[in-house]
């Protein structure tokens, strides 16, 4: 029989279940990798194979990151890209990224995941669209397995180089689209786990309308659906993105996505800053998801996505930290804070998003976007034991004890105190257990310097 774990005496459990229960002085019983019971301490068992006292902690479902480019952790705060909008930012970074190696890809993924995990993230989707010098999606998956994180590896691609009217240099793209499709098929067959509690899932993710052809978009969609895996790309991120779609395809970005079959419950789009009213209606009608990346959108001056309109229309919305060359951080709880604040600024309405809605988007919303809302994103019996805990006596929470759950979003976002992924403890008392953080940092900095020096 599977071992049991009791998380006992929590100050508050925010379940994110259908009733949005917040259980004061509660406990959670875990058997193996699944939650068996949750409720007030008086109604729960007193003993288990392992008991952890959670007095003075707030427990939530693990946060879910629906969009990232983990390799970009190698080029944070690069001077040439600090004050640029999206297209100029990419143009400054493409020549540097051309020198990324498999070792760099693995190191960057470990760094991104360590920072994410310390911010309370337990599941992350990584849009890996750059394949140079022998790098493969397998490098990212290897790092995820080492870190112990639940991982959605999105096999991206860029095939439309500058000579064909695209944005990236020809040297940086994979020009043989049939080879791209064969590699996409390989990673699905070798790496994807379709089981409900899978730790590794694969999605297919041609990068964007300005980096791949229409044929690749259509064929990738057909391939993904033949295997039952997800589809992911960038859509309507900034004004130049809109102009490119209209000039090259004669359509808005959302009209283009519909024309190539990129709508449906198996699809999620990153950014959608300039999703128009027909696009919002289309995504709501088809069950298409959105990865909201408020920090990156502000960092690159792309704008503020109409999240209130999307949510009111019924669009599935999750959070994404995006690449840390356009965010410079991998802190998912901070992303929830920025989602709340940016929604209020956009609508000039302090009621445009509450702290609890921001946390919902960061947990259950992300699960819905990734098609995992039947197993992750809430604390409820039968769900995977992806659970995080924050201390209520952190300096950031001082004076906020009247509503400590909201304080997680309103106040300085703290680091997580404890984290459990699939029933396994990966952070204890703020310390990562699966890898040594100083070693991650040392390796990452060394390889980042080699990258910048072109070695």
PDB file of C-alpha atoms in Angstrom, residues 17-224:
ATOM      1  CA  UNK A  17     -12.120  23.648  -5.623  1.00  0.00           C
ATOM      2  CA  UNK A  18     -15.553  24.180  -7.150  1.00  0.00           C
ATOM      3  CA  UNK A  19     -16.788  25.835  -3.952  1.00  0.00           C
ATOM      4  CA  UNK A  20     -13.588  27.911  -3.632  1.00  0.00           C
ATOM      5  CA  UNK A  21     -13.304  26.720  -0.043  1.00  0.00           C
ATOM      6  CA  UNK A  22     -10.815  28.333   2.289  1.00  0.00           C
ATOM      7  CA  UNK A  23     -10.325  26.014   5.247  1.00  0.00           C
ATOM      8  CA  UNK A  24      -9.025  27.572   8.443  1.00  0.00           C
ATOM      9  CA  UNK A  25      -6.945  25.276  10.658  1.00  0.00           C
ATOM     10  CA  UNK A  26      -6.996  22.474   8.139  1.00  0.00           C
ATOM     11  CA  UNK A  27      -5.094  19.342   7.169  1.00  0.00           C
ATOM     12  CA  UNK A  28      -4.443  17.408   3.965  1.00  0.00           C
ATOM     13  CA  UNK A  29      -3.985  13.630   3.796  1.00  0.00           C
ATOM     14  CA  UNK A  30      -1.923  12.367   0.868  1.00  0.00           C
ATOM     15  CA  UNK A  31      -1.608   8.747  -0.183  1.00  0.00           C
ATOM     16  CA  UNK A  32       1.168   8.107  -2.681  1.00  0.00           C
ATOM     17  CA  UNK A  33       0.959  10.932  -5.219  1.00  0.00           C
ATOM     18  CA  UNK A  34      -2.736  11.738  -4.708  1.00  0.00           C
ATOM     19  CA  UNK A  35      -4.742  13.781  -2.235  1.00  0.00           C
ATOM     20  CA  UNK A  36      -7.016  11.477  -0.251  1.00  0.00           C
ATOM     21  CA  UNK A  37      -8.774  13.976   2.000  1.00  0.00           C
ATOM     22  CA  UNK A  38      -8.777  17.651   2.963  1.00  0.00           C
ATOM     23  CA  UNK A  39     -10.696  19.374   5.719  1.00  0.00           C
ATOM     24  CA  UNK A  40     -10.650  20.979   9.167  1.00  0.00           C
ATOM     25  CA  UNK A  41      -8.157  19.422  11.585  1.00  0.00           C
ATOM     26  CA  UNK A  42     -10.950  18.082  13.799  1.00  0.00           C
ATOM     27  CA  UNK A  43     -12.356  16.043  10.885  1.00  0.00           C
ATOM     28  CA  UNK A  44      -9.034  14.639   9.675  1.00  0.00           C
ATOM     29  CA  UNK A  45      -6.770  11.789  10.846  1.00  0.00           C
ATOM     30  CA  UNK A  46      -4.115  12.556  13.462  1.00  0.00           C
ATOM     31  CA  UNK A  47      -1.478  10.170  12.165  1.00  0.00           C
ATOM     32  CA  UNK A  48       0.107   8.973   8.920  1.00  0.00           C
ATOM     33  CA  UNK A  49       3.377   7.386   7.831  1.00  0.00           C
ATOM     34  CA  UNK A  50       4.797  10.920   7.810  1.00  0.00           C
ATOM     35  CA  UNK A  51       3.333  13.983   9.514  1.00  0.00           C
ATOM     36  CA  UNK A  52       4.467  17.556   8.820  1.00  0.00           C
ATOM     37  CA  UNK A  53       3.217  20.333  11.057  1.00  0.00           C
ATOM     38  CA  UNK A  54       2.024  23.230   8.893  1.00  0.00           C
ATOM     39  CA  UNK A  55       1.122  25.594  11.733  1.00  0.00           C
ATOM     40  CA  UNK A  56       1.514  29.191  10.619  1.00  0.00           C
ATOM     41  CA  UNK A  57       1.409  28.326   6.914  1.00  0.00           C
ATOM     42  CA  UNK A  58      -0.982  29.014   4.041  1.00  0.00           C
ATOM     43  CA  UNK A  59      -1.396  26.051   1.679  1.00  0.00           C
ATOM     44  CA  UNK A  60      -2.378  26.372  -1.974  1.00  0.00           C
ATOM     45  CA  UNK A  61      -2.334  24.202  -5.080  1.00  0.00           C
ATOM     46  CA  UNK A  62       1.015  24.465  -6.836  1.00  0.00           C
ATOM     47  CA  UNK A  63       1.251  27.401  -9.232  1.00  0.00           C
ATOM     48  CA  UNK A  64       1.196  26.579 -12.948  1.00  0.00           C
ATOM     49  CA  UNK A  65       3.339  28.358 -15.543  1.00  0.00           C
ATOM     50  CA  UNK A  66       1.798  28.078 -19.013  1.00  0.00           C
ATOM     51  CA  UNK A  67       4.457  29.861 -21.091  1.00  0.00           C
ATOM     52  CA  UNK A  68       8.221  30.112 -20.807  1.00  0.00           C
ATOM     53  CA  UNK A  69      11.451  30.119 -22.828  1.00  0.00           C
ATOM     54  CA  UNK A  70      13.864  28.696 -20.307  1.00  0.00           C
ATOM     55  CA  UNK A  71      16.947  28.994 -22.517  1.00  0.00           C
ATOM     56  CA  UNK A  72      16.604  32.774 -22.274  1.00  0.00           C
ATOM     57  CA  UNK A  73      17.762  32.648 -18.649  1.00  0.00           C
ATOM     58  CA  UNK A  74      21.250  32.735 -20.170  1.00  0.00           C
ATOM     59  CA  UNK A  75      20.763  36.294 -21.449  1.00  0.00           C
ATOM     60  CA  UNK A  76      18.952  38.168 -18.691  1.00  0.00           C
ATOM     61  CA  UNK A  77      19.254  41.961 -18.691  1.00  0.00           C
ATOM     62  CA  UNK A  78      21.467  41.935 -21.794  1.00  0.00           C
ATOM     63  CA  UNK A  79      22.382  45.628 -22.358  1.00  0.00           C
ATOM     64  CA  UNK A  80      21.596  45.597 -26.087  1.00  0.00           C
ATOM     65  CA  UNK A  81      18.054  44.354 -25.415  1.00  0.00           C
ATOM     66  CA  UNK A  82      17.136  46.236 -22.239  1.00  0.00           C
ATOM     67  CA  UNK A  83      15.135  49.039 -23.862  1.00  0.00           C
ATOM     68  CA  UNK A  84      13.729  47.443 -27.018  1.00  0.00           C
ATOM     69  CA  UNK A  85      10.294  46.384 -28.174  1.00  0.00           C
ATOM     70  CA  UNK A  86       9.677  42.777 -29.270  1.00  0.00           C
ATOM     71  CA  UNK A  87      11.087  42.737 -32.814  1.00  0.00           C
ATOM     72  CA  UNK A  88      14.161  44.847 -31.982  1.00  0.00           C
ATOM     73  CA  UNK A  89      14.655  42.828 -28.793  1.00  0.00           C
ATOM     74  CA  UNK A  90      14.672  39.589 -30.793  1.00  0.00           C
ATOM     75  CA  UNK A  91      17.009  41.076 -33.404  1.00  0.00           C
ATOM     76  CA  UNK A  92      19.500  41.954 -30.644  1.00  0.00           C
ATOM     77  CA  UNK A  93      19.336  38.494 -29.088  1.00  0.00           C
ATOM     78  CA  UNK A  94      19.217  36.183 -32.114  1.00  0.00           C
ATOM     79  CA  UNK A  95      22.997  36.419 -32.827  1.00  0.00           C
ATOM     80  CA  UNK A  96      23.779  35.525 -29.188  1.00  0.00           C
ATOM     81  CA  UNK A  97      21.347  32.610 -29.037  1.00  0.00           C
ATOM     82  CA  UNK A  98      22.928  31.171 -32.178  1.00  0.00           C
ATOM     83  CA  UNK A  99      25.761  29.844 -29.973  1.00  0.00           C
ATOM     84  CA  UNK A 100      23.658  27.939 -27.420  1.00  0.00           C
ATOM     85  CA  UNK A 101      24.830  24.373 -26.771  1.00  0.00           C
ATOM     86  CA  UNK A 102      23.068  21.355 -25.228  1.00  0.00           C
ATOM     87  CA  UNK A 103      24.904  21.924 -21.936  1.00  0.00           C
ATOM     88  CA  UNK A 104      23.748  25.539 -21.904  1.00  0.00           C
ATOM     89  CA  UNK A 105      20.177  24.480 -22.606  1.00  0.00           C
ATOM     90  CA  UNK A 106      20.210  22.051 -19.680  1.00  0.00           C
ATOM     91  CA  UNK A 107      21.822  24.577 -17.327  1.00  0.00           C
ATOM     92  CA  UNK A 108      19.353  27.314 -18.274  1.00  0.00           C
ATOM     93  CA  UNK A 109      16.423  24.946 -17.737  1.00  0.00           C
ATOM     94  CA  UNK A 110      17.699  23.969 -14.288  1.00  0.00           C
ATOM     95  CA  UNK A 111      18.122  27.638 -13.348  1.00  0.00           C
ATOM     96  CA  UNK A 112      14.670  28.621 -14.588  1.00  0.00           C
ATOM     97  CA  UNK A 113      13.066  25.684 -12.808  1.00  0.00           C
ATOM     98  CA  UNK A 114      14.884  26.309  -9.526  1.00  0.00           C
ATOM     99  CA  UNK A 115      13.653  29.898  -9.469  1.00  0.00           C
ATOM    100  CA  UNK A 116      10.153  28.864 -10.485  1.00  0.00           C
ATOM    101  CA  UNK A 117       9.975  26.171  -7.819  1.00  0.00           C
ATOM    102  CA  UNK A 118      11.168  28.577  -5.127  1.00  0.00           C
ATOM    103  CA  UNK A 119       8.340  30.935  -6.148  1.00  0.00           C
ATOM    104  CA  UNK A 120       5.726  28.184  -5.694  1.00  0.00           C
ATOM    105  CA  UNK A 121       5.524  26.813  -9.225  1.00  0.00           C
ATOM    106  CA  UNK A 122       5.035  23.046  -9.542  1.00  0.00           C
ATOM    107  CA  UNK A 123       4.132  22.717 -13.253  1.00  0.00           C
ATOM    108  CA  UNK A 124       5.759  24.577 -16.136  1.00  0.00           C
ATOM    109  CA  UNK A 125       5.317  24.662 -19.895  1.00  0.00           C
ATOM    110  CA  UNK A 126       8.456  25.585 -21.814  1.00  0.00           C
ATOM    111  CA  UNK A 127       8.201  26.823 -25.402  1.00  0.00           C
ATOM    112  CA  UNK A 128      11.568  25.650 -26.750  1.00  0.00           C
ATOM    113  CA  UNK A 129      11.758  26.918 -30.340  1.00  0.00           C
ATOM    114  CA  UNK A 130      15.535  27.214 -30.837  1.00  0.00           C
ATOM    115  CA  UNK A 131      17.585  24.206 -31.998  1.00  0.00           C
ATOM    116  CA  UNK A 132      21.228  24.922 -32.777  1.00  0.00           C
ATOM    117  CA  UNK A 133      24.553  23.143 -32.214  1.00  0.00           C
ATOM    118  CA  UNK A 134      22.893  19.815 -31.488  1.00  0.00           C
ATOM    119  CA  UNK A 135      20.351  21.003 -28.904  1.00  0.00           C
ATOM    120  CA  UNK A 136      17.201  18.904 -28.633  1.00  0.00           C
ATOM    121  CA  UNK A 137      14.004  18.911 -26.604  1.00  0.00           C
ATOM    122  CA  UNK A 138      15.486  15.954 -24.747  1.00  0.00           C
ATOM    123  CA  UNK A 139      17.922  18.371 -23.032  1.00  0.00           C
ATOM    124  CA  UNK A 140      15.045  20.264 -21.431  1.00  0.00           C
ATOM    125  CA  UNK A 141      13.264  17.063 -20.424  1.00  0.00           C
ATOM    126  CA  UNK A 142      16.439  15.711 -18.811  1.00  0.00           C
ATOM    127  CA  UNK A 143      16.766  18.862 -16.700  1.00  0.00           C
ATOM    128  CA  UNK A 144      13.098  18.697 -15.672  1.00  0.00           C
ATOM    129  CA  UNK A 145      13.510  15.110 -14.516  1.00  0.00           C
ATOM    130  CA  UNK A 146      16.571  16.099 -12.467  1.00  0.00           C
ATOM    131  CA  UNK A 147      14.673  18.973 -10.836  1.00  0.00           C
ATOM    132  CA  UNK A 148      11.522  16.965 -10.126  1.00  0.00           C
ATOM    133  CA  UNK A 149       9.148  19.412 -11.788  1.00  0.00           C
ATOM    134  CA  UNK A 150       5.937  18.583 -13.648  1.00  0.00           C
ATOM    135  CA  UNK A 151       6.799  19.623 -17.193  1.00  0.00           C
ATOM    136  CA  UNK A 152       5.044  20.386 -20.477  1.00  0.00           C
ATOM    137  CA  UNK A 153       7.815  20.435 -23.094  1.00  0.00           C
ATOM    138  CA  UNK A 154       6.614  22.322 -26.162  1.00  0.00           C
ATOM    139  CA  UNK A 155       8.669  21.402 -29.220  1.00  0.00           C
ATOM    140  CA  UNK A 156       8.819  24.681 -31.088  1.00  0.00           C
ATOM    141  CA  UNK A 157      10.447  25.613 -34.373  1.00  0.00           C
ATOM    142  CA  UNK A 158      11.486  28.545 -36.505  1.00  0.00           C
ATOM    143  CA  UNK A 159      11.607  27.873 -40.251  1.00  0.00           C
ATOM    144  CA  UNK A 160      10.943  31.281 -41.856  1.00  0.00           C
ATOM    145  CA  UNK A 161      14.281  33.101 -42.125  1.00  0.00           C
ATOM    146  CA  UNK A 162      14.950  36.650 -43.258  1.00  0.00           C
ATOM    147  CA  UNK A 163      15.514  35.622 -46.890  1.00  0.00           C
ATOM    148  CA  UNK A 164      11.926  34.312 -46.958  1.00  0.00           C
ATOM    149  CA  UNK A 165      10.410  37.363 -45.268  1.00  0.00           C
ATOM    150  CA  UNK A 166      10.649  36.181 -41.671  1.00  0.00           C
ATOM    151  CA  UNK A 167      12.333  37.853 -38.714  1.00  0.00           C
ATOM    152  CA  UNK A 168      15.124  35.465 -37.604  1.00  0.00           C
ATOM    153  CA  UNK A 169      18.443  35.137 -39.460  1.00  0.00           C
ATOM    154  CA  UNK A 170      18.574  32.218 -41.877  1.00  0.00           C
ATOM    155  CA  UNK A 171      21.401  30.653 -39.834  1.00  0.00           C
ATOM    156  CA  UNK A 172      19.093  30.335 -36.852  1.00  0.00           C
ATOM    157  CA  UNK A 173      16.127  28.565 -38.446  1.00  0.00           C
ATOM    158  CA  UNK A 174      15.446  24.943 -39.324  1.00  0.00           C
ATOM    159  CA  UNK A 175      14.783  25.286 -43.027  1.00  0.00           C
ATOM    160  CA  UNK A 176      13.676  21.700 -43.729  1.00  0.00           C
ATOM    161  CA  UNK A 177      10.101  21.618 -42.470  1.00  0.00           C
ATOM    162  CA  UNK A 178       9.682  17.922 -43.144  1.00  0.00           C
ATOM    163  CA  UNK A 179      12.663  17.290 -40.868  1.00  0.00           C
ATOM    164  CA  UNK A 180      11.002  19.472 -38.233  1.00  0.00           C
ATOM    165  CA  UNK A 181       7.834  17.400 -38.446  1.00  0.00           C
ATOM    166  CA  UNK A 182       9.787  14.155 -38.211  1.00  0.00           C
ATOM    167  CA  UNK A 183      11.518  15.444 -35.068  1.00  0.00           C
ATOM    168  CA  UNK A 184       8.184  16.553 -33.627  1.00  0.00           C
ATOM    169  CA  UNK A 185       6.851  13.061 -34.220  1.00  0.00           C
ATOM    170  CA  UNK A 186       9.925  11.540 -32.566  1.00  0.00           C
ATOM    171  CA  UNK A 187       9.681  13.586 -29.377  1.00  0.00           C
ATOM    172  CA  UNK A 188       5.987  12.822 -29.003  1.00  0.00           C
ATOM    173  CA  UNK A 189       6.597   9.099 -29.463  1.00  0.00           C
ATOM    174  CA  UNK A 190       9.647   8.986 -27.159  1.00  0.00           C
ATOM    175  CA  UNK A 191       8.996  11.621 -24.499  1.00  0.00           C
ATOM    176  CA  UNK A 192       5.244  12.216 -24.133  1.00  0.00           C
ATOM    177  CA  UNK A 193       3.370  10.529 -21.286  1.00  0.00           C
ATOM    178  CA  UNK A 194      -0.390  10.472 -21.800  1.00  0.00           C
ATOM    179  CA  UNK A 195      -1.224   9.100 -18.342  1.00  0.00           C
ATOM    180  CA  UNK A 196      -3.407  11.372 -16.169  1.00  0.00           C
ATOM    181  CA  UNK A 197      -0.708  12.108 -13.584  1.00  0.00           C
ATOM    182  CA  UNK A 198       2.121  12.394 -16.132  1.00  0.00           C
ATOM    183  CA  UNK A 199       5.228  14.297 -15.089  1.00  0.00           C
ATOM    184  CA  UNK A 200       6.287  14.858 -18.728  1.00  0.00           C
ATOM    185  CA  UNK A 201       3.938  15.934 -21.494  1.00  0.00           C
ATOM    186  CA  UNK A 202       4.883  17.113 -24.987  1.00  0.00           C
ATOM    187  CA  UNK A 203       3.144  19.752 -27.109  1.00  0.00           C
ATOM    188  CA  UNK A 204       3.906  20.965 -30.642  1.00  0.00           C
ATOM    189  CA  UNK A 205       4.680  24.649 -30.892  1.00  0.00           C
ATOM    190  CA  UNK A 206       5.755  26.392 -34.119  1.00  0.00           C
ATOM    191  CA  UNK A 207       7.037  29.693 -32.782  1.00  0.00           C
ATOM    192  CA  UNK A 208       4.933  32.468 -34.333  1.00  0.00           C
ATOM    193  CA  UNK A 209       3.388  33.738 -37.590  1.00  0.00           C
ATOM    194  CA  UNK A 210       6.574  35.729 -38.311  1.00  0.00           C
ATOM    195  CA  UNK A 211       8.964  32.789 -37.847  1.00  0.00           C
ATOM    196  CA  UNK A 212       7.215  29.808 -39.496  1.00  0.00           C
ATOM    197  CA  UNK A 213       5.227  29.157 -42.675  1.00  0.00           C
ATOM    198  CA  UNK A 214       1.519  28.532 -43.018  1.00  0.00           C
ATOM    199  CA  UNK A 215       2.258  24.976 -44.151  1.00  0.00           C
ATOM    200  CA  UNK A 216       4.158  24.189 -40.958  1.00  0.00           C
ATOM    201  CA  UNK A 217       1.345  25.604 -38.814  1.00  0.00           C
ATOM    202  CA  UNK A 218      -1.222  23.428 -40.561  1.00  0.00           C
ATOM    203  CA  UNK A 219       0.872  20.271 -40.628  1.00  0.00           C
ATOM    204  CA  UNK A 220       1.926  20.609 -37.005  1.00  0.00           C
ATOM    205  CA  UNK A 221      -1.735  20.940 -36.010  1.00  0.00           C
ATOM    206  CA  UNK A 222      -2.614  17.813 -37.971  1.00  0.00           C
ATOM    207  CA  UNK A 223       0.293  15.883 -36.429  1.00  0.00           C
ATOM    208  CA  UNK A 224      -0.558  16.980 -32.894  1.00  0.00           C
TER     209      UNK A 224
END
